[in-house]
Coordinates of C-alpha atoms in Angstrom, one line a residue:
M28 CA -10.6 -18.6 -1.2
D29 CA -9.9 -20.9 1.8
H30 CA -7.6 -18.6 3.3
L31 CA -10.1 -15.6 3.3
R32 CA -12.8 -17.8 4.6
R33 CA -10.9 -19.0 7.5
M34 CA -9.9 -15.3 8.3
R35 CA -13.5 -14.2 8.1
E36 CA -14.5 -17.0 10.5
D37 CA -11.8 -16.7 13.1
V38 CA -10.7 -13.1 13.1
P39 CA -12.8 -10.2 14.7
E40 CA -13.8 -7.3 12.8
P41 CA -11.0 -4.7 13.0
T42 CA -11.3 -1.5 14.9
S43 CA -8.9 0.3 12.6
D44 CA -6.7 -0.1 9.6
S45 CA -3.7 1.3 7.9
L46 CA -1.6 0.9 4.9
N47 CA 1.6 -0.3 3.1
A48 CA 2.8 2.0 0.3
R49 CA 3.1 -0.6 -2.6
L50 CA 2.8 1.2 -5.9
A51 CA 6.1 -0.4 -7.1
W52 CA 4.6 -3.9 -6.8
R53 CA 4.4 -5.8 -10.1
P54 CA 2.7 -9.1 -10.1
G55 CA 5.3 -12.0 -11.2
H56 CA 7.8 -9.4 -12.0
P57 CA 11.4 -9.1 -10.5
N58 CA 10.6 -5.8 -9.0
A59 CA 8.1 -7.7 -6.6
A60 CA 10.7 -9.4 -4.5
A61 CA 12.4 -6.1 -3.6
S62 CA 9.1 -4.5 -2.9
A63 CA 8.3 -7.6 -0.4
A64 CA 11.6 -7.3 1.3
R65 CA 11.2 -3.6 1.9
R66 CA 8.0 -4.4 3.5
F67 CA 9.0 -7.0 6.0
G68 CA 12.6 -6.0 6.6
S69 CA 14.4 -9.2 5.2
G70 CA 17.7 -9.2 3.6
P71 CA 19.1 -9.0 0.1
V72 CA 16.8 -10.0 -2.7
P73 CA 17.1 -10.5 -6.4
G74 CA 15.7 -8.2 -8.8
R75 CA 16.0 -4.6 -9.6
L76 CA 15.1 -1.4 -7.7
P77 CA 11.6 -0.7 -8.5
L78 CA 10.2 2.3 -10.6
A79 CA 6.6 2.8 -11.4
V80 CA 4.9 5.4 -13.3
S81 CA 2.5 7.6 -11.4
G82 CA -0.9 8.8 -12.5
A83 CA -0.1 12.5 -13.3
A84 CA 2.0 14.0 -15.9
V85 CA 5.1 16.1 -16.0
L86 CA 5.6 18.7 -18.8
V87 CA 9.3 18.9 -19.9
A88 CA 10.1 20.7 -23.1
G89 CA 6.5 20.2 -24.4
A90 CA 6.5 16.2 -23.7
A91 CA 4.4 15.1 -20.7
F92 CA 5.6 12.4 -18.4
A93 CA 6.1 11.4 -14.8
V94 CA 7.7 8.8 -12.7
L95 CA 7.2 8.1 -9.0
V96 CA 10.5 6.5 -7.4
L97 CA 10.3 4.3 -4.4
G98 CA 13.7 4.6 -3.0
P99 CA 15.6 2.1 -0.6
L100 CA 14.5 1.1 2.6
G101 CA 10.7 1.8 1.8
F102 CA 10.8 5.7 1.5
T103 CA 8.2 7.2 -1.0
R104 CA 9.6 10.2 -2.7
P105 CA 7.1 12.7 -4.0
D106 CA 6.5 13.7 -7.7
P107 CA 8.2 16.8 -8.9
V108 CA 5.9 19.7 -10.0
T109 CA 2.9 18.3 -12.0
L110 CA 1.5 19.8 -15.1
T111 CA -1.5 18.6 -16.9
P112 CA -3.0 20.1 -20.3
A113 CA -5.4 22.9 -19.5
S114 CA -9.0 21.9 -19.9
P115 CA -12.5 22.1 -18.2
T116 CA -12.1 18.7 -16.6
E117 CA -8.4 17.8 -16.1
G118 CA -7.0 18.5 -12.8
S119 CA -10.3 18.7 -11.1
A120 CA -11.4 16.6 -8.1
D121 CA -14.2 14.0 -8.5
D122 CA -17.2 14.9 -6.5
G123 CA -18.0 11.2 -5.8
A124 CA -14.5 10.8 -4.0
T125 CA -15.4 13.7 -1.9
E126 CA -18.9 12.4 -1.2
V127 CA -17.4 9.0 0.0
M128 CA -14.5 10.4 2.0
A129 CA -16.5 13.2 4.0
P130 CA -18.2 11.0 6.2
L131 CA -15.1 8.8 6.7
A132 CA -13.4 11.7 7.8
E133 CA -15.9 12.6 10.2
A134 CA -16.0 9.1 11.7
V135 CA -12.5 8.7 12.0
R136 CA -12.1 11.8 14.0
S137 CA -14.1 10.1 17.0
Q138 CA -11.6 7.0 17.0
P139 CA -10.0 6.6 20.7
V140 CA -6.5 7.1 21.2
D141 CA -5.9 4.8 24.2
G142 CA -2.2 4.9 24.5
A143 CA 1.1 5.8 22.8
V144 CA 1.4 2.4 20.8
W145 CA 0.4 2.2 17.2
Y146 CA -0.6 -1.4 16.6
Q147 CA -1.3 -3.0 13.3
H148 CA -2.3 -6.6 12.4
H149 CA -2.6 -7.4 8.7
V150 CA -2.4 -10.0 5.9
S151 CA -0.7 -9.2 2.6
A152 CA -0.7 -11.1 -0.6
D153 CA 1.0 -10.8 -3.9
A154 CA 0.0 -12.9 -6.9
W155 CA 2.4 -14.9 -9.0
G156 CA 2.2 -17.2 -12.2
V157 CA 3.4 -20.6 -11.4
G158 CA 3.6 -23.8 -13.5
P159 CA 4.9 -24.5 -16.8
E160 CA 5.8 -21.5 -19.0
G161 CA 2.6 -20.8 -21.3
D162 CA 0.2 -22.6 -19.1
R163 CA 0.6 -21.1 -15.6
Y164 CA -1.8 -20.6 -13.0
G165 CA -2.0 -17.8 -10.3
V166 CA -1.4 -18.4 -6.6
Y167 CA -1.1 -15.8 -3.8
S168 CA 1.9 -15.7 -1.5
I169 CA 0.3 -14.6 1.7
T170 CA 2.1 -13.1 4.9
E171 CA 0.6 -12.3 8.2
V172 CA 2.3 -9.6 10.2
Q173 CA 1.8 -7.6 13.3
S174 CA 3.6 -4.4 14.2
W175 CA 4.0 -1.9 16.9
V176 CA 5.4 1.7 17.0
D177 CA 5.7 3.6 20.2
T178 CA 5.2 7.2 19.6
E179 CA 6.8 8.4 22.9
T180 CA 10.2 6.4 22.5
G181 CA 10.3 6.3 18.7
Q182 CA 10.8 2.5 18.7
A183 CA 9.2 0.0 16.5
T184 CA 9.4 -3.8 16.0
H185 CA 7.2 -6.3 14.0
E186 CA 6.5 -10.1 14.0
L187 CA 5.8 -12.3 11.2
M188 CA 3.0 -14.2 12.4
S189 CA 2.5 -16.9 9.4
A190 CA 2.8 -17.5 5.7
D191 CA 0.2 -19.2 3.5
W192 CA -0.9 -19.5 -0.2
S193 CA -4.2 -19.8 -2.1
L194 CA -5.2 -19.8 -5.6
V195 CA -5.9 -16.5 -7.2
A196 CA -9.1 -17.7 -8.9
E197 CA -11.0 -21.2 -9.1
R198 CA -10.3 -21.5 -12.9
G199 CA -6.6 -22.4 -11.9
R200 CA -7.8 -25.6 -9.7
E201 CA -7.5 -27.9 -12.6
A202 CA -4.3 -26.8 -13.5
W203 CA -2.9 -26.8 -9.8
K204 CA -4.1 -30.6 -9.9
R205 CA -2.5 -31.4 -13.1
D206 CA 0.8 -30.2 -11.3
G207 CA 0.2 -32.7 -8.6
S208 CA -1.7 -30.3 -6.1
P209 CA 1.6 -28.7 -4.7
T210 CA 1.4 -26.6 -1.5
R211 CA 4.8 -25.0 -1.9
W212 CA 6.8 -23.5 -4.8
P213 CA 10.4 -23.3 -4.3
R214 CA 12.3 -19.9 -4.5
E215 CA 13.2 -18.7 -8.2
E216 CA 15.1 -15.7 -9.5
E217 CA 12.3 -13.5 -9.6
R218 CA 10.5 -14.4 -6.3
W219 CA 10.7 -15.8 -2.9
E220 CA 9.5 -19.2 -1.9
I221 CA 5.8 -19.6 -1.7
P222 CA 4.8 -19.6 1.1
R223 CA 7.6 -17.6 2.6
G224 CA 10.0 -19.9 4.5
D225 CA 13.0 -17.7 5.2
E226 CA 12.1 -15.9 8.4
E227 CA 12.3 -18.5 11.0
E228 CA 12.8 -16.1 13.9
E229 CA 10.3 -16.5 16.7
G230 CA 8.5 -13.4 18.6
P231 CA 9.2 -9.9 17.4
F232 CA 12.2 -8.8 15.9
T233 CA 14.5 -6.3 18.0
P234 CA 13.2 -2.9 18.2
G235 CA 14.8 0.1 16.3
T236 CA 14.0 3.7 15.8
V237 CA 11.6 4.6 13.0
S238 CA 11.3 7.6 10.6
Y239 CA 9.0 8.7 7.9
F240 CA 9.0 11.3 5.1
F241 CA 6.0 13.4 5.2
G242 CA 6.3 15.1 1.8
D243 CA 10.1 16.2 1.7
T244 CA 10.3 16.3 5.6
R245 CA 11.8 13.4 7.7
M246 CA 10.0 12.8 10.7
S247 CA 10.2 10.6 13.8
A248 CA 7.0 8.9 15.2
Q249 CA 7.0 11.6 17.8
D250 CA 7.0 14.5 15.0
L251 CA 3.9 13.0 13.4
Q252 CA 1.8 13.6 16.6
G253 CA 2.6 17.2 16.4
L254 CA 1.5 17.5 12.7
P255 CA -1.4 20.1 12.1
S256 CA -4.9 18.9 11.3
D257 CA -5.5 21.7 8.8
P258 CA -5.8 20.0 5.5
E259 CA -4.4 23.1 3.6
R260 CA -1.3 23.2 5.8
L261 CA -1.0 19.4 5.4
R262 CA -1.3 19.7 1.7
E263 CA 1.3 22.3 1.5
M264 CA 3.6 20.1 3.8
L265 CA 3.1 17.2 1.3
R266 CA 3.6 18.9 -1.8
P267 CA 7.2 18.3 -2.9
E268 CA 9.9 21.1 -2.8
S269 CA 11.6 21.8 -6.2
E270 CA 14.6 24.1 -7.0
E271 CA 13.2 24.2 -10.7
R272 CA 9.7 24.6 -9.8
L273 CA 8.1 26.2 -13.1
N274 CA 6.4 29.6 -12.8
E275 CA 2.5 29.3 -13.0
E276 CA 2.1 32.2 -15.3
D277 CA 4.5 30.8 -18.0
A278 CA 2.9 27.6 -17.7
A279 CA -0.7 29.1 -18.2
E280 CA 0.6 31.0 -21.3
A281 CA 1.8 27.7 -22.6
G282 CA -1.7 26.1 -22.4
F283 CA -0.9 24.1 -19.2
V284 CA -2.0 24.6 -15.5
V285 CA -0.1 23.7 -12.4
V286 CA -1.7 21.2 -10.2
P287 CA -1.1 22.3 -6.6
D288 CA -1.3 18.7 -5.4
P289 CA 0.9 16.1 -3.9
S290 CA 0.9 12.8 -5.8
V291 CA -1.7 10.2 -4.7
E292 CA 1.0 8.0 -3.4
T293 CA 2.8 10.5 -1.3
V294 CA -0.8 11.1 0.4
R295 CA -1.6 7.3 0.5
V296 CA 1.5 6.2 2.0
N297 CA 0.3 8.2 5.2
L298 CA -2.8 6.1 5.9
G299 CA -0.7 3.5 7.7
R300 CA 1.1 5.9 9.8
P301 CA 0.5 6.7 13.4
L302 CA -1.2 10.0 12.8
P303 CA -3.6 11.5 15.4
P304 CA -7.2 11.2 14.4
E305 CA -7.6 14.9 13.5
V306 CA -4.6 14.5 11.2
R307 CA -5.8 11.5 9.8
A308 CA -9.2 13.2 8.9
G309 CA -7.2 15.9 7.2
V310 CA -5.2 13.4 5.0
Y311 CA -8.6 12.0 4.1
E312 CA -9.9 15.2 2.7
I313 CA -6.6 15.6 0.9
L314 CA -7.0 12.2 -0.8
A315 CA -10.6 12.9 -1.9
E316 CA -9.6 16.1 -3.8
L317 CA -6.6 14.7 -5.6
P318 CA -7.1 14.6 -9.4
G319 CA -7.7 11.1 -10.7
V320 CA -9.0 9.8 -7.4
R321 CA -12.7 8.8 -7.7
A322 CA -15.5 6.9 -5.8
A323 CA -15.1 2.9 -6.0
E324 CA -18.2 2.6 -8.0
G325 CA -20.1 -0.7 -7.4
V326 CA -17.7 -1.9 -4.6
A327 CA -19.7 -2.8 -1.5
E328 CA -17.1 -5.1 0.3
D329 CA -13.4 -5.7 0.5
V330 CA -11.7 -9.0 -1.1
S331 CA -12.4 -10.9 2.4
G332 CA -16.2 -10.0 2.2
R333 CA -16.3 -7.2 4.9
P334 CA -18.7 -4.3 4.1
A335 CA -16.7 -1.3 2.7
V336 CA -16.9 1.9 0.7
G337 CA -13.9 3.7 -0.8
V338 CA -11.9 5.4 -3.6
A339 CA -10.0 4.2 -6.6
Y340 CA -7.5 5.4 -9.2
D341 CA -5.7 4.1 -12.1
V342 CA -2.1 2.8 -12.1
E343 CA 0.0 2.3 -15.2
G344 CA 3.4 0.5 -15.1
L345 CA 6.1 0.9 -17.7
L346 CA 5.5 -2.6 -19.1
D347 CA 2.9 -3.8 -16.6
G348 CA -0.4 -3.4 -18.3
R349 CA -3.2 -1.3 -16.3
Y350 CA -4.5 -1.7 -12.8
E351 CA -7.0 -0.1 -10.6
E352 CA -6.1 0.4 -6.9
R353 CA -8.8 0.4 -4.5
L354 CA -8.6 2.0 -0.9
L355 CA -11.7 0.7 1.1
F356 CA -12.7 1.8 4.6
D357 CA -15.2 0.7 7.3
P358 CA -18.2 2.9 6.7
G359 CA -19.0 2.8 10.5
T360 CA -15.5 3.7 11.8
G361 CA -14.0 5.4 8.9
L362 CA -10.8 3.1 9.4
L363 CA -9.0 1.5 6.5
L364 CA -10.1 -2.1 5.8
S365 CA -8.1 -2.9 2.7
S366 CA -5.8 -1.7 -0.3
E367 CA -6.5 -3.8 -3.4
R368 CA -5.0 -3.9 -6.7
V369 CA -7.3 -4.9 -9.6
V370 CA -6.2 -5.8 -13.3
V371 CA -7.8 -3.6 -15.8
E372 CA -5.4 -4.5 -18.7
V373 CA -3.4 -7.7 -18.5
P374 CA 0.5 -7.5 -19.2
E375 CA 1.7 -9.7 -21.8
W376 CA 3.9 -11.5 -19.3
A377 CA 1.1 -12.4 -17.2
A378 CA -1.4 -13.2 -20.0
D379 CA -1.5 -17.0 -19.2
W380 CA -2.6 -16.6 -15.7
A381 CA -4.1 -13.3 -15.0
E382 CA -7.5 -11.8 -16.5
P383 CA -9.1 -8.6 -16.0
G384 CA -10.9 -8.2 -12.7
D385 CA -8.4 -10.4 -10.8
V386 CA -7.2 -8.8 -7.4
V387 CA -3.4 -9.4 -7.9
A388 CA -2.3 -7.7 -4.7
Y389 CA -4.0 -6.8 -1.3
T390 CA -3.5 -6.0 2.2
L391 CA -6.2 -6.6 4.7
Y392 CA -6.1 -4.6 8.0
E393 CA -7.5 -7.0 10.6
T394 CA -6.8 -4.6 13.4
T395 CA -5.4 -1.0 13.7
E396 CA -5.6 0.7 17.1
W397 CA -3.9 2.9 19.7
N398 CA -3.1 1.1 23.0
D399 CA -0.3 0.7 25.6
A400 CA 0.6 -3.0 24.9
W401 CA 4.3 -3.4 23.8
P402 CA 5.4 -6.8 23.0
D403 CA 7.8 -8.9 25.2
V404 CA 11.0 -8.0 23.2
S405 CA 14.2 -6.3 24.2
G406 CA 17.8 -6.2 22.7
P407 CA 20.0 -3.5 21.5
E408 CA 18.9 -0.6 19.4
V409 CA 19.5 -1.4 15.6
T410 CA 20.8 1.0 13.1
E411 CA 17.9 3.5 12.5
G412 CA 15.3 2.2 10.2
H413 CA 13.0 3.9 7.7
H414 CA 9.2 3.2 7.2

């Protein structure tokens, strides 16, 4: 793809990486507009507040089900108590994931912290079907963003650097030519304009305070710096509190076991936050041990072609087919390079433009690092934001 080739040629290899929590994204679905708006801080958007199904199951009156709710303003709420049918294999960690993540955790511990500002520069893309109904082709809506979080003051700001597009796959080129080789697609009810053209402000946005949910606990950027590095303590903090937590002995008698783990998305969302290296390494260890997380077999590079290793897990939507989510890391530094969503089973509404194996959403982290550089931006503090 042209955009990825340009990025590979023009952008230096990243020193680090981070992540946006995006479980609620659904390609070409009304939910996607709301998800994108939360990521980039834009105004009201069409579409419903997203709901997405988590990878674990919750037993209620003998029926297993689970949902992960992404609330307003980008908060990721953890799952309730998670139960799975008792068996020798269910609820156990994948040894391959541990083998992948262990050296990455060691590598990330050695990453320097050269300042109090957490800086990220990333490129994100969502896939959409465009063209006449029933004969569409896929295009990416691509946005390039840089952001800053000052862990001493708690202030944060971001800047939309550029907006672009590209075809999802070469097989769509003839259909694109058939439609006159367009380079822009007007905003529709279920999605933004492609490329995005509604944020014209130059320079970083007015800074505001930022806060996070670490498990059920709301924390400032300063609070994150005081988190423990011990994985067991972090795991307990990330486990959701529940006023109706089921008794483990009663569950065992019923033939079920309690999985003492947070959801994968509750852990994953922290990969993009300003965590000290030792804490980040602890989060890696937790991620590797979660049920359903496995080594990303056969994956040697990210979608832009950079060498990478990582883990994967399955994502199933209510009406959205099936996907594999990949978290890929730099094998040398241990830092996150990309998150990528790959189609496993195409949903009916995307059958005319998507195929198994298509990457329908990605975030490429070109740079993530600690420094003391704050952008030249000032102004009144805005209402407290969330991240």
